mmCIF file of C-alpha atoms in Angstrom:
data_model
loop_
_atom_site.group_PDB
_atom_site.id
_atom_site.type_symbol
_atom_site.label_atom_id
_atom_site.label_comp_id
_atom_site.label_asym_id
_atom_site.label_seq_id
_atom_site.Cartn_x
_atom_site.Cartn_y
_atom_site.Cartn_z
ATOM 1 C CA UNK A 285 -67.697 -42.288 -17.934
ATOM 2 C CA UNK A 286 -66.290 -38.893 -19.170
ATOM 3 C CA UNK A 287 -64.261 -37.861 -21.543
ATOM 4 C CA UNK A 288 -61.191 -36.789 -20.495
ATOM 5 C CA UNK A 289 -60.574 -34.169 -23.253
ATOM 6 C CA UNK A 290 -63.761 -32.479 -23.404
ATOM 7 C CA UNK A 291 -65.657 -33.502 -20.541
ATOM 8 C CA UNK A 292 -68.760 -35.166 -22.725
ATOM 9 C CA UNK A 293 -70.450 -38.270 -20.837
ATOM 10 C CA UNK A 294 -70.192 -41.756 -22.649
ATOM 11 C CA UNK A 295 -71.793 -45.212 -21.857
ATOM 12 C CA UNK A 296 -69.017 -47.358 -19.421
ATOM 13 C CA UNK A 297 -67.728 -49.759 -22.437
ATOM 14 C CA UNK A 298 -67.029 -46.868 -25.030
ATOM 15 C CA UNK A 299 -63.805 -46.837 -25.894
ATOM 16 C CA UNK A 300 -63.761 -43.614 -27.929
ATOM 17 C CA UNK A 301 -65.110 -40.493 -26.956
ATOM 18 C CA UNK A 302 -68.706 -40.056 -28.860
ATOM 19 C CA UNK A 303 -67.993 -36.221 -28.572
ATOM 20 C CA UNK A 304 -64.757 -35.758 -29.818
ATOM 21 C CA UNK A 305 -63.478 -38.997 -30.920
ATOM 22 C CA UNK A 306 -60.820 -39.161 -28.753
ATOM 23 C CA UNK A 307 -59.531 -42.081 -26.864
ATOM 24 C CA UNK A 308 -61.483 -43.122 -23.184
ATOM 25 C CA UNK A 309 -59.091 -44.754 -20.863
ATOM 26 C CA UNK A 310 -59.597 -47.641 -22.325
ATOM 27 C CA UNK A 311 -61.434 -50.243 -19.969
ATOM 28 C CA UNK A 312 -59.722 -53.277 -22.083
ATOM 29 C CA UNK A 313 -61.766 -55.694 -23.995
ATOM 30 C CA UNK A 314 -62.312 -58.286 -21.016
ATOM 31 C CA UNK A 315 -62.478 -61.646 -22.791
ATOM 32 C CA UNK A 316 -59.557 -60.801 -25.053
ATOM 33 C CA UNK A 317 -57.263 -60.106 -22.051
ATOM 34 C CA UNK A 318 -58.733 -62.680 -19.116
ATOM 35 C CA UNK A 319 -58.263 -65.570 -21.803
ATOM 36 C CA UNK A 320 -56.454 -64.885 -24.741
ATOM 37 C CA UNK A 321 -58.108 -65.681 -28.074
ATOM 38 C CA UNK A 322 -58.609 -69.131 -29.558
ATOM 39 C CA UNK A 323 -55.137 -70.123 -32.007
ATOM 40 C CA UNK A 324 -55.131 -68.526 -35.237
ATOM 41 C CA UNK A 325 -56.174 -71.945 -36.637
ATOM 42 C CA UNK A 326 -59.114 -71.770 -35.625
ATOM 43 C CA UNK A 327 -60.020 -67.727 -37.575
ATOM 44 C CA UNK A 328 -58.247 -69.860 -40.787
ATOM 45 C CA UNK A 329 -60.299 -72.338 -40.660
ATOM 46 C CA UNK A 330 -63.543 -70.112 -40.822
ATOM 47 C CA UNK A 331 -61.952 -67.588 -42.845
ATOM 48 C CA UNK A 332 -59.480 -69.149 -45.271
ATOM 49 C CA UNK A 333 -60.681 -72.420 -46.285
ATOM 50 C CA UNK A 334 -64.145 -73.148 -48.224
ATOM 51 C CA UNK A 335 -64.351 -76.879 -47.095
ATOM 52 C CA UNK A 336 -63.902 -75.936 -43.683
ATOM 53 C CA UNK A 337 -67.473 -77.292 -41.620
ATOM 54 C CA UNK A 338 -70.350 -74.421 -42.696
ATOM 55 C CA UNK A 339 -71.957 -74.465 -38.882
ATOM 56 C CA UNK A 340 -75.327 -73.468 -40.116
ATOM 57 C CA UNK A 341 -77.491 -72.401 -42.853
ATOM 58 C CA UNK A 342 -77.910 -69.250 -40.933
ATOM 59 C CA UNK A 343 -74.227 -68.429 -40.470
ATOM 60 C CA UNK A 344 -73.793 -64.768 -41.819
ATOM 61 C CA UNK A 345 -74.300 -64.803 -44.896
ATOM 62 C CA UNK A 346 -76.148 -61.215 -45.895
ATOM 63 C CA UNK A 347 -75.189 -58.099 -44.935
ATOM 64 C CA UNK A 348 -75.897 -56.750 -42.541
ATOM 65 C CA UNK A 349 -75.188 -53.262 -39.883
ATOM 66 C CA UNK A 350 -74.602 -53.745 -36.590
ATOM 67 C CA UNK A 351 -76.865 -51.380 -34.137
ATOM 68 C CA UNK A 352 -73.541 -50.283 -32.558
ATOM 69 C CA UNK A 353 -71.436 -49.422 -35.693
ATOM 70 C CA UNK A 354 -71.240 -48.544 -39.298
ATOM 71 C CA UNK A 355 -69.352 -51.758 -40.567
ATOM 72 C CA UNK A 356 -71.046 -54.366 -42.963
ATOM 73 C CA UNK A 357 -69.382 -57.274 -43.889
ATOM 74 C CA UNK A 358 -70.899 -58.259 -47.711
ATOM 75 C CA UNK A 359 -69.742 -61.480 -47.557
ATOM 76 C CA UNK A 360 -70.499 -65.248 -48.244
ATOM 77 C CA UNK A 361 -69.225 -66.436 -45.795
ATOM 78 C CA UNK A 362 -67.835 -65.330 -42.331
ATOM 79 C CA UNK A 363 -64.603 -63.554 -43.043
ATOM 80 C CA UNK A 364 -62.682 -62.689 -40.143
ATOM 81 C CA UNK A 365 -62.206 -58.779 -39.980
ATOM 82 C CA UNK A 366 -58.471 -57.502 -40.735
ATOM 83 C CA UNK A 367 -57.389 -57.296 -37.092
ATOM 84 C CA UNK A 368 -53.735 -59.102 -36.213
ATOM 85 C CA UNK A 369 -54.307 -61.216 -33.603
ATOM 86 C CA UNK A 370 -53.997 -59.606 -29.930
ATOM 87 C CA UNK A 371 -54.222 -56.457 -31.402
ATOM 88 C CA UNK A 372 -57.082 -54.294 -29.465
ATOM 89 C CA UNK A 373 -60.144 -54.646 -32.238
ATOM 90 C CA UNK A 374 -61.017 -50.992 -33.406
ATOM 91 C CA UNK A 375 -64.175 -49.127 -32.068
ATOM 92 C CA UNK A 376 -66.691 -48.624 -32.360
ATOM 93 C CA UNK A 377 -67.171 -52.382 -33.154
ATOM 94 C CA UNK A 378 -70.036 -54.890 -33.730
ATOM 95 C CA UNK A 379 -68.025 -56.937 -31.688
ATOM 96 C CA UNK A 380 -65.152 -57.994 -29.564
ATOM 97 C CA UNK A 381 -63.743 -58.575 -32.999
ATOM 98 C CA UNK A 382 -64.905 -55.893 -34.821
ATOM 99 C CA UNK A 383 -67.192 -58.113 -37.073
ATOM 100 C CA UNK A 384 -70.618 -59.647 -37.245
ATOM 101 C CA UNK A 385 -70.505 -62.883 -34.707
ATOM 102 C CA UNK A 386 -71.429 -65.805 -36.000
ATOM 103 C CA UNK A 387 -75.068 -66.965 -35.802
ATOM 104 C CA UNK A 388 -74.519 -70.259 -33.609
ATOM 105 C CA UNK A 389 -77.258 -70.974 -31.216
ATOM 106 C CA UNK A 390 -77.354 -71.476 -27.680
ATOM 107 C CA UNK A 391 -81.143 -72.155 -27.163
ATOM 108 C CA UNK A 392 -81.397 -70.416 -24.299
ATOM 109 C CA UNK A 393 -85.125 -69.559 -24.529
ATOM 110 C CA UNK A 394 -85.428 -73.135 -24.251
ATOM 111 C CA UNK A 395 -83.147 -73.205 -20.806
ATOM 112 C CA UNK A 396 -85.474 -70.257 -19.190
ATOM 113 C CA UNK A 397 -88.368 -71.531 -20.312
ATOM 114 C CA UNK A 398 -87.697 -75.105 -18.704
ATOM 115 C CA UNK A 399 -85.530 -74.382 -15.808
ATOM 116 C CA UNK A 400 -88.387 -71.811 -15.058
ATOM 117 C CA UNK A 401 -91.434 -73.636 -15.864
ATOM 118 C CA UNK A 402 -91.107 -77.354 -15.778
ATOM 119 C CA UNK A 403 -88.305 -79.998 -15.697
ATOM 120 C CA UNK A 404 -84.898 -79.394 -12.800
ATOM 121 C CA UNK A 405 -81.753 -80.598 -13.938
ATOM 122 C CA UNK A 406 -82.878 -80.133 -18.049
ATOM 123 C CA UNK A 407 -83.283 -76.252 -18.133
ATOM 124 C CA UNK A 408 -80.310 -75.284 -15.463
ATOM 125 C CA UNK A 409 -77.925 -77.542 -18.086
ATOM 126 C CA UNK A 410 -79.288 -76.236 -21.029
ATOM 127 C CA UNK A 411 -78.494 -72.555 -19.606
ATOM 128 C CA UNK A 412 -75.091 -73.465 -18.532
ATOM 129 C CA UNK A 413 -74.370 -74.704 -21.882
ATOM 130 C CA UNK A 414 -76.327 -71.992 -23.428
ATOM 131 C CA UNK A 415 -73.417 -69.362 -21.210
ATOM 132 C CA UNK A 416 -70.506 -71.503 -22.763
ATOM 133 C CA UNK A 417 -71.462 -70.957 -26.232
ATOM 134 C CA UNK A 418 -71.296 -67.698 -25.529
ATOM 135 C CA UNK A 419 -68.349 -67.492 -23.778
ATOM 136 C CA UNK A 420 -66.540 -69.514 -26.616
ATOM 137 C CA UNK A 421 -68.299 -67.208 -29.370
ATOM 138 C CA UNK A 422 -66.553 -64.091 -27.303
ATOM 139 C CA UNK A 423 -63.222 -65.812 -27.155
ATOM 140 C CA UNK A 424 -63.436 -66.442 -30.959
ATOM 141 C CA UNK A 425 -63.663 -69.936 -30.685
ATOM 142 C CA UNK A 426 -66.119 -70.753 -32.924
ATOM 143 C CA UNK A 427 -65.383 -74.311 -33.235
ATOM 144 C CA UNK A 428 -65.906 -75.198 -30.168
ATOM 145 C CA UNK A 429 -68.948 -72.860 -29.557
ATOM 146 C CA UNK A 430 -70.196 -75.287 -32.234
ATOM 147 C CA UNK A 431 -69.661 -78.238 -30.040
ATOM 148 C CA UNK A 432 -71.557 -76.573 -26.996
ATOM 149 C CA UNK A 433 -74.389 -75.277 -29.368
ATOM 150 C CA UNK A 434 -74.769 -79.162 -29.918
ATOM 151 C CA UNK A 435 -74.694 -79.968 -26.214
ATOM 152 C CA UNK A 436 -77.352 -76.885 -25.666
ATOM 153 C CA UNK A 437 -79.461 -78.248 -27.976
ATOM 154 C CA UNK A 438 -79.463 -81.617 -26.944
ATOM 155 C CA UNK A 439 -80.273 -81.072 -23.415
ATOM 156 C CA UNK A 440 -83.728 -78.609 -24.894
ATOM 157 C CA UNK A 441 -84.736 -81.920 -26.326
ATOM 158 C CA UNK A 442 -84.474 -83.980 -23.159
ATOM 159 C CA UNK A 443 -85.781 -81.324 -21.286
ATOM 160 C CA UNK A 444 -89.168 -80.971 -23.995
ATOM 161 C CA UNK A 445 -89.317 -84.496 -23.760
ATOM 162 C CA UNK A 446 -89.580 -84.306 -19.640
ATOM 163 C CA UNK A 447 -92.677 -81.434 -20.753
ATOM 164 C CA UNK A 448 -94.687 -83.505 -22.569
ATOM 165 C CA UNK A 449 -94.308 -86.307 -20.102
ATOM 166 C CA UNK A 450 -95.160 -83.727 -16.962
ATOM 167 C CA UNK A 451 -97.994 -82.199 -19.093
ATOM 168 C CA UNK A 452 -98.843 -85.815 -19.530
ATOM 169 C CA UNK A 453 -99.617 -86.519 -16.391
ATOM 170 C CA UNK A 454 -101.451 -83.142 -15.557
ATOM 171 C CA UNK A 455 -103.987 -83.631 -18.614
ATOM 172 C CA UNK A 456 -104.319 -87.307 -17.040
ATOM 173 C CA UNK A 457 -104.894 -86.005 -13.754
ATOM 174 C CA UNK A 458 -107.484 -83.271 -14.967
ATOM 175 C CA UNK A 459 -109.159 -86.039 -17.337
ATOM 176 C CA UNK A 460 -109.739 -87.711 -14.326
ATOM 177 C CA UNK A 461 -111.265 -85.214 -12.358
ATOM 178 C CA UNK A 462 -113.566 -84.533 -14.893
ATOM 179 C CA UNK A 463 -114.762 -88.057 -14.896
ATOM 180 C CA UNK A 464 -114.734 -88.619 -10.779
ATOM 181 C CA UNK A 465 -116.290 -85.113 -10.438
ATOM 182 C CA UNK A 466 -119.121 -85.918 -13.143
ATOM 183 C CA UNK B 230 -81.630 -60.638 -13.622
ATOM 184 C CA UNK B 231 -83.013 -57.693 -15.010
ATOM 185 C CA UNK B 232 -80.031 -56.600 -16.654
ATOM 186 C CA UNK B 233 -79.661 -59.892 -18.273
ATOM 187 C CA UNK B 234 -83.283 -60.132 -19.135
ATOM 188 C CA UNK B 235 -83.230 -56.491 -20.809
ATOM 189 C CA UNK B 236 -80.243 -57.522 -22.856
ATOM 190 C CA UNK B 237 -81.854 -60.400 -24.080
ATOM 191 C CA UNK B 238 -84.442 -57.894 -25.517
ATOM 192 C CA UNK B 239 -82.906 -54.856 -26.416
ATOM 193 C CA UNK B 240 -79.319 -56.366 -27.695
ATOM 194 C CA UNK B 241 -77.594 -54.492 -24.713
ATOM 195 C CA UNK B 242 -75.359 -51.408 -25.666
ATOM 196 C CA UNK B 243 -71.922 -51.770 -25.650
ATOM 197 C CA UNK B 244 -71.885 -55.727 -24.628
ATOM 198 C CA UNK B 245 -73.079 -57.226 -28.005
ATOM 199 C CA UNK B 246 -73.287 -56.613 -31.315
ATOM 200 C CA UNK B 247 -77.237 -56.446 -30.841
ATOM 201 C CA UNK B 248 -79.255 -58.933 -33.080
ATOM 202 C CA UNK B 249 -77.450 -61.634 -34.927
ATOM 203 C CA UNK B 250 -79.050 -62.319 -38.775
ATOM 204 C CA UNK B 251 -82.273 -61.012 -39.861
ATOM 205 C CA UNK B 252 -82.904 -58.707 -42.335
ATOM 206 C CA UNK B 253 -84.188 -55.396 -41.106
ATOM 207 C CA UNK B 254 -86.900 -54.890 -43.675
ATOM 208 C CA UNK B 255 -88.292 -58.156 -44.003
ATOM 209 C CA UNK B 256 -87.782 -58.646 -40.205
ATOM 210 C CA UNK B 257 -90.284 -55.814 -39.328
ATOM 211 C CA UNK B 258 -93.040 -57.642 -41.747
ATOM 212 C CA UNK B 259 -92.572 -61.393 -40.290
ATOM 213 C CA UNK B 260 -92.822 -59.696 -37.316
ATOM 214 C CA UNK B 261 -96.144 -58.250 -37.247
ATOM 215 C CA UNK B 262 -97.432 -61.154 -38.818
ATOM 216 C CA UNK B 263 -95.679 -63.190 -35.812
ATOM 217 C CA UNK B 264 -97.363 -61.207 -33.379
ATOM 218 C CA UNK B 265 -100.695 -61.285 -34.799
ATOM 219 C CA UNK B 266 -100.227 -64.906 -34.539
ATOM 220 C CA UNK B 267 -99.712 -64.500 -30.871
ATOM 221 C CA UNK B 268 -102.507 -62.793 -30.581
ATOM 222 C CA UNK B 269 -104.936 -64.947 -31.799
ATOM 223 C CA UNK B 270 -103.221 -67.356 -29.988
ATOM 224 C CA UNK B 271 -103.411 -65.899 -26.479
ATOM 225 C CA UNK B 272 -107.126 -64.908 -27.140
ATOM 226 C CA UNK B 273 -107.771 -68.728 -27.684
ATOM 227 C CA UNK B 274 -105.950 -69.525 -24.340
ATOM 228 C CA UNK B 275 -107.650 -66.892 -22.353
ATOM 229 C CA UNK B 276 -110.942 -67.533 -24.129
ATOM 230 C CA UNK B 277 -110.163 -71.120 -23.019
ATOM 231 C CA UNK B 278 -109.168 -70.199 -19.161
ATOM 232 C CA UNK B 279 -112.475 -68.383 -19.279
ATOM 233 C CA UNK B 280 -114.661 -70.725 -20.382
ATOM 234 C CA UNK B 281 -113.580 -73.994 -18.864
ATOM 235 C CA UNK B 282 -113.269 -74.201 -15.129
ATOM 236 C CA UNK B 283 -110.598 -75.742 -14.221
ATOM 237 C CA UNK B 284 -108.924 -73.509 -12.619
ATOM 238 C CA UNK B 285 -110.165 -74.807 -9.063
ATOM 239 C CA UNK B 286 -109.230 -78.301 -10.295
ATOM 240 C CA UNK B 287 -105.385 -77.033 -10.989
ATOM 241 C CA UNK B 288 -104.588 -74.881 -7.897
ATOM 242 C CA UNK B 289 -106.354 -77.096 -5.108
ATOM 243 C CA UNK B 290 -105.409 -80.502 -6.689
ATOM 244 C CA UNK B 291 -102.484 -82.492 -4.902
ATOM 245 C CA UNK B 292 -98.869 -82.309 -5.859
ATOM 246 C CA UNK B 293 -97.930 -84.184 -9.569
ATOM 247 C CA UNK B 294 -94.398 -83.096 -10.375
ATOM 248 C CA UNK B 295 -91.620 -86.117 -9.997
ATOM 249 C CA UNK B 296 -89.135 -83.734 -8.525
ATOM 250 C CA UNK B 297 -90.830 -82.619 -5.892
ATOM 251 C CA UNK B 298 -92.584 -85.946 -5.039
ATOM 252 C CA UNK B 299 -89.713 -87.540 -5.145
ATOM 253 C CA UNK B 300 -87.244 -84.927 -3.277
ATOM 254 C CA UNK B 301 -89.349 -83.403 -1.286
ATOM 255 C CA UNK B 302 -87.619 -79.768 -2.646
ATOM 256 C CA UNK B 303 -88.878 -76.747 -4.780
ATOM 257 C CA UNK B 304 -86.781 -76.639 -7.332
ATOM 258 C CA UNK B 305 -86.991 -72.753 -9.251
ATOM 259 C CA UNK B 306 -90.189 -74.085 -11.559
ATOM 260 C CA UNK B 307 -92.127 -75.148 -8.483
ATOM 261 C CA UNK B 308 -95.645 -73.196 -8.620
ATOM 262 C CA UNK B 309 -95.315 -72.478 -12.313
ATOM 263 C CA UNK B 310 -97.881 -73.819 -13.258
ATOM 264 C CA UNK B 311 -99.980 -72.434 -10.826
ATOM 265 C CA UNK B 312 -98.670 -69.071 -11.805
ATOM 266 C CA UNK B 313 -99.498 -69.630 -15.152
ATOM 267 C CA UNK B 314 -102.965 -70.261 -14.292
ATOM 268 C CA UNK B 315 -103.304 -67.344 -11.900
ATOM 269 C CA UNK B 316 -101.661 -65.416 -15.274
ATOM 270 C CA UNK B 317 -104.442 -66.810 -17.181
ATOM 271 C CA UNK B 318 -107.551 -65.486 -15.259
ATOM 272 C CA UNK B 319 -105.901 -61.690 -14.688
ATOM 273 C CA UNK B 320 -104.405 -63.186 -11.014
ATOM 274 C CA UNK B 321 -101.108 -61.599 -11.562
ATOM 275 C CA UNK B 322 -100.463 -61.421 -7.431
ATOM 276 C CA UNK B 323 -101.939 -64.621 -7.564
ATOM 277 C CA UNK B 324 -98.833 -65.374 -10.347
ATOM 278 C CA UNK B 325 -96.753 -63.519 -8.551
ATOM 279 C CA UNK B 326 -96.955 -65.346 -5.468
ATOM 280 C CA UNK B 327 -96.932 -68.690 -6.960
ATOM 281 C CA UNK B 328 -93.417 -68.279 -8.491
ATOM 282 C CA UNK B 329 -91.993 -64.682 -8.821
ATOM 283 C CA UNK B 330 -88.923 -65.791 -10.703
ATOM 284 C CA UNK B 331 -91.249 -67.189 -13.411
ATOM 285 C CA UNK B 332 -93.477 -64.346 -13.283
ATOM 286 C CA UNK B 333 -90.602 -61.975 -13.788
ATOM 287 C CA UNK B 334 -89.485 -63.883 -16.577
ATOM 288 C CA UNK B 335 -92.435 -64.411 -18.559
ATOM 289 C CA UNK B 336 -92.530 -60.930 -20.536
ATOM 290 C CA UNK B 337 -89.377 -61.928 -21.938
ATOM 291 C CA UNK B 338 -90.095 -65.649 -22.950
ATOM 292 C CA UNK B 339 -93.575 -64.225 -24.515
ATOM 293 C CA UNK B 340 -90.650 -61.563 -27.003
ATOM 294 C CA UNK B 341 -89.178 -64.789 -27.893
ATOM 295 C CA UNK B 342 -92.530 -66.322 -28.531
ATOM 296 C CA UNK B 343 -93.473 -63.435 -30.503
ATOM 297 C CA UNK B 344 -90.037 -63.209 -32.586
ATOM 298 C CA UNK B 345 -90.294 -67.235 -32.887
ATOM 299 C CA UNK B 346 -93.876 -67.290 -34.680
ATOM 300 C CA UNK B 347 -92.082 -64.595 -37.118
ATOM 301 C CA UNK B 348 -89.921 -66.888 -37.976
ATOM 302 C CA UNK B 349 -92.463 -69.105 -39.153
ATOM 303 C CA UNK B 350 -93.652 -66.845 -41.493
ATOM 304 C CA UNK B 351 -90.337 -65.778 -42.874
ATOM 305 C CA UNK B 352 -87.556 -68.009 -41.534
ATOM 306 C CA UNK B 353 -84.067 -66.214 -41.455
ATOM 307 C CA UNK B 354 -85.264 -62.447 -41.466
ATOM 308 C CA UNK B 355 -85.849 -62.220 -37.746
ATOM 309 C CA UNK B 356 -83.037 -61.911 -36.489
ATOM 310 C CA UNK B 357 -81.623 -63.274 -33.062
ATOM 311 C CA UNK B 358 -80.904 -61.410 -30.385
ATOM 312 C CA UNK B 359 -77.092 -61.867 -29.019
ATOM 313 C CA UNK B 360 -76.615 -62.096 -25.059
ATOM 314 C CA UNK B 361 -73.085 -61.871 -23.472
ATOM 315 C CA UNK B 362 -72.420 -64.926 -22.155
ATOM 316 C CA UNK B 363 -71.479 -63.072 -18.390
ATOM 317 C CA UNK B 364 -75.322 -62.062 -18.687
ATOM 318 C CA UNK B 365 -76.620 -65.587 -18.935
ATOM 319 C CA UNK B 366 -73.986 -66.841 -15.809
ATOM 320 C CA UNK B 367 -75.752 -64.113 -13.864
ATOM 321 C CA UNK B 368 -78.915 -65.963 -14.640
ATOM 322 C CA UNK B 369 -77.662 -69.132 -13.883
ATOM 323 C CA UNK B 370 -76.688 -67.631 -10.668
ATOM 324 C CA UNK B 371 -79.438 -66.055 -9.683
ATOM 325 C CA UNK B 372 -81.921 -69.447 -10.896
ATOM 326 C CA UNK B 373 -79.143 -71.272 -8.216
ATOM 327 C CA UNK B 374 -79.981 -68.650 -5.691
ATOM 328 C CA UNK B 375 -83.581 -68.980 -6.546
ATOM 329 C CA UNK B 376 -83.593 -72.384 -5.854
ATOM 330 C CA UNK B 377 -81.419 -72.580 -2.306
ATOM 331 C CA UNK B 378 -83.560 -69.158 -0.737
ATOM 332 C CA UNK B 379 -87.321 -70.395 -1.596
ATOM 333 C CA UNK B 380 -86.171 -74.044 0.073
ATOM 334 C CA UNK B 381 -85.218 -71.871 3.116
ATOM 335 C CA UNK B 382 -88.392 -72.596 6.139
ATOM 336 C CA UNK B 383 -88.110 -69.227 7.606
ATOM 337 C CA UNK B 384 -90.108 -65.631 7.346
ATOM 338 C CA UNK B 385 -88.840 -63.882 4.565
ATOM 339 C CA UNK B 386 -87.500 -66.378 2.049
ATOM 340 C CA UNK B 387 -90.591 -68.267 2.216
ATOM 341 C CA UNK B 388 -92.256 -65.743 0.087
ATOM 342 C CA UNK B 389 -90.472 -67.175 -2.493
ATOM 343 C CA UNK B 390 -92.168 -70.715 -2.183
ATOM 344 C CA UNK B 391 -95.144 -71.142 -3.699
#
């Protein structure tokens, strides 16, 4: 889109101006405003308290800069940034929230890779659920992008199980060519 | 399709905060190592393809998988693995024909190879790579749409079977 101060081009989702800083008619955020954000429960139970559930060893836990802005978050834990809830989060951001998101995985490598290359229903669930732990991670609702990370992984297993049973039967059936064809 | 698979590699301007974790410096070293792994692993496979003839045995053997023995349908990873073996000896119109969707795909799922074996050389400073969730419902979509067109008996969709 262009600016409408100074005329400079910027990508679509900027909300500021890379030129002169100012304001783009701001396209809103669209997960914030199509579903408002999970209850502020749910940011105090990552933020505030310490015996809240730790999702992962690989929750953020270094710093560490976002490609798309300057802010770091040197924390131990995730910290929510300082934005009041419903507020628009500030740009340019690492996020819909202006912070690091939290490492939760959705295994969706594994979806592709079985959807793709083996084992109907497995992979197609495993990318569904793979979209809804995204789609709760963009909604801040970490909790429950926990649950579907869970379900995601869950349905890889079943689905690497079905491989190795339908690789199985190939290495059977090419065993058994050798043998017939020898 | 594209879209979403280019996000899932480059971290997608604007709709992500690019990769999740990692450590930049230490990321770049597991890395290389990772794909020198790969490597060495994909010369094995194609050394194998090359020097064990089955290829004959795997395209112009009958139908094994459950799904379609049992349904009678193609569901989207029908021909894979004839694609793959096509892939294998250099036959990529050979892969392409077998299952495009797969084909199309596999560039990406060999960056996630690549990043995974870095991980086993330094777990935690490759980072992941963050893809908005609207990305991967386009992919479900279009793995849907996938599946209904190549079932379709008539001229043009039935370049999509294999």
């Amino acid at each position: 889109m262009e600016c409408p101060n100074c005329g400079a081009s910027s990508s679509d989702d900027a909300l500021f101006c890379a030129t002169c800083g100012k304001p783009l008619a701001a396209p809103p955020p669209e997960p914030p405003m199509e579903a408002p954000p999970a209850p502020i429960d749910d940011w105090g139970q990552f933020g505030a308290d310490p015996t809240a559930p730790q999702p992962e060893p690989g929750w953020v836990g270094a710093p560490q800069a976002s490609d798309y802005g300057t802010q770091t978050v040197p924390s131990e834990s995730y910290v929510p940034p300082p934005v009041a809830y419903g507020e628009v989060p500030p740009p340019p951001t690492g996020g819909y929230y202006g912070g690091p998101r939290p490492n939760i995985p959705n295994h969706l490598v594994w979806g592709i890779l079985t959807a793709l290359f083996c084992c109907l229903p497995a992979g197609v669930v495993s990318i569904v659920y793979a979209a809804q732990v995204n789609g709760k991670i963009e909604r801040g609702d970490y909790a429950a992008a926990q649950r579907y990370s869970q379900n995601a992984r869950t349905w890889a297993i079943v689905s690497a199980a079905l491989s190795v049973v339908y690789v199985a039967i190939i290495v059977m059936f090419v065993l058994g060519m050798g043998v017939s064809g020898s | 399709m594209r879209a979403a698979l280019l996000q899932s590699v480059g971290g997608g301007a604007g709709l992500g905060p690019g990769p999740i974790g990692g450590s930049p410096g230490r990321g770049a070293a597991a890395l290389t190592q990772g794909l020198l792994l790969s490597i060495a692993a994909a010369a094995a496979i194609f050394a194998a393809a090359a020097l064990f003839p089955l290829r004959d045995v795997l395209l112009g053997g009958p139908t094994l998988c459950p799904v379609r023995l049992s349904t009678g349908l193609l569901c989207p990873g029908c021909g894979s693995t004839r694609a793959f073996v096509a892939g294998l000896h250099g036959d990529l119109l050979g892969a392409l024909a077998a299952n495009p969707l797969a084909t199309l795909a596999s560039p990406f799922l060999i960056i996630a190879f690549v990043k995974q074996a870095g991980r086993l050389f330094d777990e935690g400073a490759v980072g992941r790579t963050y893809v908005a969730s609207r990305w991967i419902w386009a992919l479900f979509a279009v793995i849907v749409l996938y599946t209904v067109l190549r079932n379709l008996p008539w001229a043009p969709f039935t370049a999509l079977a294999p």
